[in-house]
PDB file of C-alpha atoms in Angstrom:
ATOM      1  CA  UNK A   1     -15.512 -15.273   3.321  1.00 70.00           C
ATOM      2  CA  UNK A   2     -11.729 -17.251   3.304  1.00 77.00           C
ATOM      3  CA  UNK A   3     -11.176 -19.308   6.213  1.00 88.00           C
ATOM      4  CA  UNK A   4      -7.896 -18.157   8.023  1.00 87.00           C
ATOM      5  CA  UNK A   5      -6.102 -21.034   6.240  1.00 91.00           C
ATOM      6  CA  UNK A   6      -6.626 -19.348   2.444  1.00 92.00           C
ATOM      7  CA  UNK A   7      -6.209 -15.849   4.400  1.00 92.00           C
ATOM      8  CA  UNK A   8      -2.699 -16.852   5.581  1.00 93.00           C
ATOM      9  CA  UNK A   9      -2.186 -19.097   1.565  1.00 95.00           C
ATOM     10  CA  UNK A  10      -3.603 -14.927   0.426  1.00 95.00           C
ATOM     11  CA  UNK A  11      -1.040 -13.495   1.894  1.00 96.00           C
ATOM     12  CA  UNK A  12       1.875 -15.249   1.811  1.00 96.00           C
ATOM     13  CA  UNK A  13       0.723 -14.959  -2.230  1.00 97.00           C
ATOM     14  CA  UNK A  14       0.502 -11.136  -2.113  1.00 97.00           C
ATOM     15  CA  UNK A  15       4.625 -11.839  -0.209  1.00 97.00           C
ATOM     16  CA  UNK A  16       5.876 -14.219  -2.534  1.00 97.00           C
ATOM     17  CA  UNK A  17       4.706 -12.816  -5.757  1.00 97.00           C
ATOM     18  CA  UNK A  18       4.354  -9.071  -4.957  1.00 97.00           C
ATOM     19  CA  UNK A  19       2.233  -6.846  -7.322  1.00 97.00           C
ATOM     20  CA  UNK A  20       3.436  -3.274  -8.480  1.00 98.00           C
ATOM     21  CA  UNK A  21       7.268  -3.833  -6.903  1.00 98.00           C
ATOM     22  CA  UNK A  22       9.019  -1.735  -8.859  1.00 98.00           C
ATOM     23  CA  UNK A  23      10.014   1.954  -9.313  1.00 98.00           C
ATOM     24  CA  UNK A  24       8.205   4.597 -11.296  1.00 97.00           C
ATOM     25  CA  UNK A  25      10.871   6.698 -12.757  1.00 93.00           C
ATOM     26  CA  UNK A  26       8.535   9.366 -14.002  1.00 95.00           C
ATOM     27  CA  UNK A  27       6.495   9.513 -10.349  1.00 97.00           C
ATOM     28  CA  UNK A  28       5.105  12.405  -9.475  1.00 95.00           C
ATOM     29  CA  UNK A  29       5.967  12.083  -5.603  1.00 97.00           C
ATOM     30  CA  UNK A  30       7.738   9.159  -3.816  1.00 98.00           C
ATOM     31  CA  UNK A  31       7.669   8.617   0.106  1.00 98.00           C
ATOM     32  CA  UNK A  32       9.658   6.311   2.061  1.00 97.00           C
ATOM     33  CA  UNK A  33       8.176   4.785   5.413  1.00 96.00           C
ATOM     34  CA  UNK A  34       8.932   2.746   7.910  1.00 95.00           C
ATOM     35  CA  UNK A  35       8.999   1.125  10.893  1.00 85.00           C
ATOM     36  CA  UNK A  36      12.143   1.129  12.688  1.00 77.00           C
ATOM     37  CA  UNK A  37      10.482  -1.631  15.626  1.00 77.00           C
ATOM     38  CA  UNK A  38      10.670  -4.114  13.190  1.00 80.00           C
ATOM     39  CA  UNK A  39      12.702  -3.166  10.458  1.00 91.00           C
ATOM     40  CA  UNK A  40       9.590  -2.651   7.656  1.00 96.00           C
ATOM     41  CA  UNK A  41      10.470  -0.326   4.779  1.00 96.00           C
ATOM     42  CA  UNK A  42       7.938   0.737   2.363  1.00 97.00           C
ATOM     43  CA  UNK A  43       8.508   3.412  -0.781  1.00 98.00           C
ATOM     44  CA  UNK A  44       5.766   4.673  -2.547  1.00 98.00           C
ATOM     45  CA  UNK A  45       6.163   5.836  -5.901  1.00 98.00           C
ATOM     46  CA  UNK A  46       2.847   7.683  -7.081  1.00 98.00           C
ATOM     47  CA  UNK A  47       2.118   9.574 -10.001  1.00 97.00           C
ATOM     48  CA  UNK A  48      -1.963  10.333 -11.773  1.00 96.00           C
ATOM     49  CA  UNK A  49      -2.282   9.946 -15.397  1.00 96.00           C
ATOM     50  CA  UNK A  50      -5.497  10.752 -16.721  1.00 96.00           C
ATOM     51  CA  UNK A  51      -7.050  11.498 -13.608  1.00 95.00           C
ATOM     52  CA  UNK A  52      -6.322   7.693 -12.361  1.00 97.00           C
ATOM     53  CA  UNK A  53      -3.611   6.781  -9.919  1.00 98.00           C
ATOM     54  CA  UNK A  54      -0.938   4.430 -10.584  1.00 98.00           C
ATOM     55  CA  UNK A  55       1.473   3.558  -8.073  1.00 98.00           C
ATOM     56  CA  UNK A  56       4.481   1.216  -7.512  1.00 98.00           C
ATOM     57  CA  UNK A  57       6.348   0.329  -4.157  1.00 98.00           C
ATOM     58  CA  UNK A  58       9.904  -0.870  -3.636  1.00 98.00           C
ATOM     59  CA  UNK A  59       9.868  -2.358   0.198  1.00 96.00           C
ATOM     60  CA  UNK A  60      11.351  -5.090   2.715  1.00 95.00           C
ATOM     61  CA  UNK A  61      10.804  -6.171   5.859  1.00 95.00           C
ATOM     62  CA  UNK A  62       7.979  -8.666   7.425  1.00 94.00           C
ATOM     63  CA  UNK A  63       5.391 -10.801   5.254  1.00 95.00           C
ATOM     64  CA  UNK A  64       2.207  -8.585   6.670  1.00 96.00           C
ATOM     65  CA  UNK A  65       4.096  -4.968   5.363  1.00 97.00           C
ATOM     66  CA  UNK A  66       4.947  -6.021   2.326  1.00 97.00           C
ATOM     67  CA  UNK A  67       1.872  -8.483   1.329  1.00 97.00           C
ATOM     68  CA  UNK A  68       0.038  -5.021   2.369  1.00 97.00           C
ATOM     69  CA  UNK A  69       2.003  -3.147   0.458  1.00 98.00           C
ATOM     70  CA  UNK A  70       1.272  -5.331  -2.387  1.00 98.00           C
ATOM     71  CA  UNK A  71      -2.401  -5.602  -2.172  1.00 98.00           C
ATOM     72  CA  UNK A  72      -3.087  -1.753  -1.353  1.00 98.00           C
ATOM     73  CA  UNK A  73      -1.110  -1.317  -4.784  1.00 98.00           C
ATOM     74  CA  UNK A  74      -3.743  -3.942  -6.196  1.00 96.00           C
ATOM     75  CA  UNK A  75      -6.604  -1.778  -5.193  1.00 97.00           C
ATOM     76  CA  UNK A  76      -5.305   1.702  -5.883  1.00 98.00           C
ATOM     77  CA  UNK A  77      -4.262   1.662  -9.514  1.00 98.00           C
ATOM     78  CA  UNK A  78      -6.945   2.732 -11.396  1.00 98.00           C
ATOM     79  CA  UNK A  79      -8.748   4.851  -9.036  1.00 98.00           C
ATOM     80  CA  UNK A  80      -9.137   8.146  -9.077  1.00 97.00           C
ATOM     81  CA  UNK A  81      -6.829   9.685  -5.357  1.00 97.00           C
ATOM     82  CA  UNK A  82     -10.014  10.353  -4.269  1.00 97.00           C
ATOM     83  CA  UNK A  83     -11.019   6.903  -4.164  1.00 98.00           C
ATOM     84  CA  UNK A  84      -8.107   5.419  -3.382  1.00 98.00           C
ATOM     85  CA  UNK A  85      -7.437   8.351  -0.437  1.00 98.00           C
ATOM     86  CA  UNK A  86     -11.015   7.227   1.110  1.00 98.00           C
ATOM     87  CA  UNK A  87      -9.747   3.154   1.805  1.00 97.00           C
ATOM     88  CA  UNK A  88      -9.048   3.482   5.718  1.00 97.00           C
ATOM     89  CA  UNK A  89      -7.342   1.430   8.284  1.00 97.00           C
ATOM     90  CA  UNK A  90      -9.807  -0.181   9.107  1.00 96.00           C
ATOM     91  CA  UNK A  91     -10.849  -1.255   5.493  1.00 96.00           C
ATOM     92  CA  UNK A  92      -7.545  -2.270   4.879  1.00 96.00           C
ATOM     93  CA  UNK A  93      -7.008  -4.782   8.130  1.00 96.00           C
ATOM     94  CA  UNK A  94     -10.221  -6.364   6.785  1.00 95.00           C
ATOM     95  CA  UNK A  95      -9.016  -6.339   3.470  1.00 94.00           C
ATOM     96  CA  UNK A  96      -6.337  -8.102   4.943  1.00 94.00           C
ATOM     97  CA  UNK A  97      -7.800 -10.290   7.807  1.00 93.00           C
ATOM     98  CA  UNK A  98      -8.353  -8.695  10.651  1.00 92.00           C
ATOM     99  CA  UNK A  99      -7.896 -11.463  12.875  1.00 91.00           C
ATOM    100  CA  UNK A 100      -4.159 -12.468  11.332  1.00 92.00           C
ATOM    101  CA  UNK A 101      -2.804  -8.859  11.133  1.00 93.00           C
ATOM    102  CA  UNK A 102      -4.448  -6.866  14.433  1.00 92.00           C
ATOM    103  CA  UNK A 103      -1.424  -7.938  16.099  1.00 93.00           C
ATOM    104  CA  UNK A 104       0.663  -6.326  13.478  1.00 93.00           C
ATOM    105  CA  UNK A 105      -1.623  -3.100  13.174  1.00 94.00           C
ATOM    106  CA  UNK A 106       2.201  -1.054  12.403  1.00 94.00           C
ATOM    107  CA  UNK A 107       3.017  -3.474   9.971  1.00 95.00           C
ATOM    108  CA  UNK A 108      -0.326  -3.700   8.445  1.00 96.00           C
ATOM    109  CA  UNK A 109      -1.013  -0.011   7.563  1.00 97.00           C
ATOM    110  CA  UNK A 110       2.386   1.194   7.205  1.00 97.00           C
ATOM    111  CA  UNK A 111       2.055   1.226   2.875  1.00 98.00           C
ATOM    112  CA  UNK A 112      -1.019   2.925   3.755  1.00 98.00           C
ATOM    113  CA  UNK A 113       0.166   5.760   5.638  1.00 98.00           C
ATOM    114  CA  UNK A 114       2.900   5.723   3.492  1.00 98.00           C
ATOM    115  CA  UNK A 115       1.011   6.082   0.107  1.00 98.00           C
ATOM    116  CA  UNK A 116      -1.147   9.008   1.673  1.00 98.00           C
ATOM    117  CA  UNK A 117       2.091  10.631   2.604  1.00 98.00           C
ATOM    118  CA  UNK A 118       3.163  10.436  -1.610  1.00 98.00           C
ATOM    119  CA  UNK A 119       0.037  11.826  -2.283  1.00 97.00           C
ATOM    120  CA  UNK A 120       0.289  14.808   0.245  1.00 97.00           C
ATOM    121  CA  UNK A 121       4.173  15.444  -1.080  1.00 96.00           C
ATOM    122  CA  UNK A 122       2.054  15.408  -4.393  1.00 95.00           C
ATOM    123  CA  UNK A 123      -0.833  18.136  -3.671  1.00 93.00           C
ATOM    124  CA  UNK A 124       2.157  20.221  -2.025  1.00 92.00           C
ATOM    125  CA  UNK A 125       4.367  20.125  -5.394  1.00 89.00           C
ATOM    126  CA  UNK A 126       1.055  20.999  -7.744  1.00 85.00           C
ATOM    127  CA  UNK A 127       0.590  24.000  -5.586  1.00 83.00           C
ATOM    128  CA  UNK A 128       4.046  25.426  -6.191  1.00 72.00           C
ATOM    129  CA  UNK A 129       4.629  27.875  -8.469  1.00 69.00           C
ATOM    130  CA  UNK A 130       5.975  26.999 -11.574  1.00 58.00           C
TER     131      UNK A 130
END
């Protein structure tokens, strides 16, 4: 278990050097989110290859969105959308630390919500006609 210190040194890390921040020109479905409170912008770019997701965001706005952004990225790639579709809120504020980003609950889940948007867009455009 990280004390809060190396929580906060975590994700200031996952802010400062963000993982996956970068577009996927050949994505299968891309979402834009955001928060308008506090000015949090999150794009999702999502596409499966071999049955495994890999996924990219583009983003600003506070430390906690885009240090979540970064680290739900992190986990995702590689997973089937299955797996990645079953991390929850709540796994991902404890993923997180709870007790820094509870305050920030919008902030903290908005790549989530965001990414699960991309991969509805996604299900709906596989079920289109060709």
């Amino acid at each position: 278990m990280l004390t809060r210190q190396e929580q906060l040194e975590w994700i200031l890390d996952h802010y400062e050097n963000p993982r996956h921040k970068h577009p996927l020109d050949d994505a299968d479905a891309v979402v834009e989110g955001g928060n308008p409170g506090c000015g949090d912008i999150i794009k999702v770019y999502l596409k499966i290859e071999a049955g495994r997701v890999v996924a990219s965001f583009e983003g600003e706005g506070c430390t906690i969105s885009q240090a979540s952004a970064s680290f739900l990225m992190d986990e995702i790639n590689g997973r089937t959308l299955e797996e990645a579709l079953a991390i929850d809120h709540a796994e991902l504020m404890e993923n997180l630390g709870k007790e820094i980003v509870q305050q920030r609950a919008r902030c903290a889940t908005l790549s989530l919500d965001t990414f699960r948007a991309a991969a509805r867009k996604r299900e709906r455009a596989q079920q289109l006609p060709s």
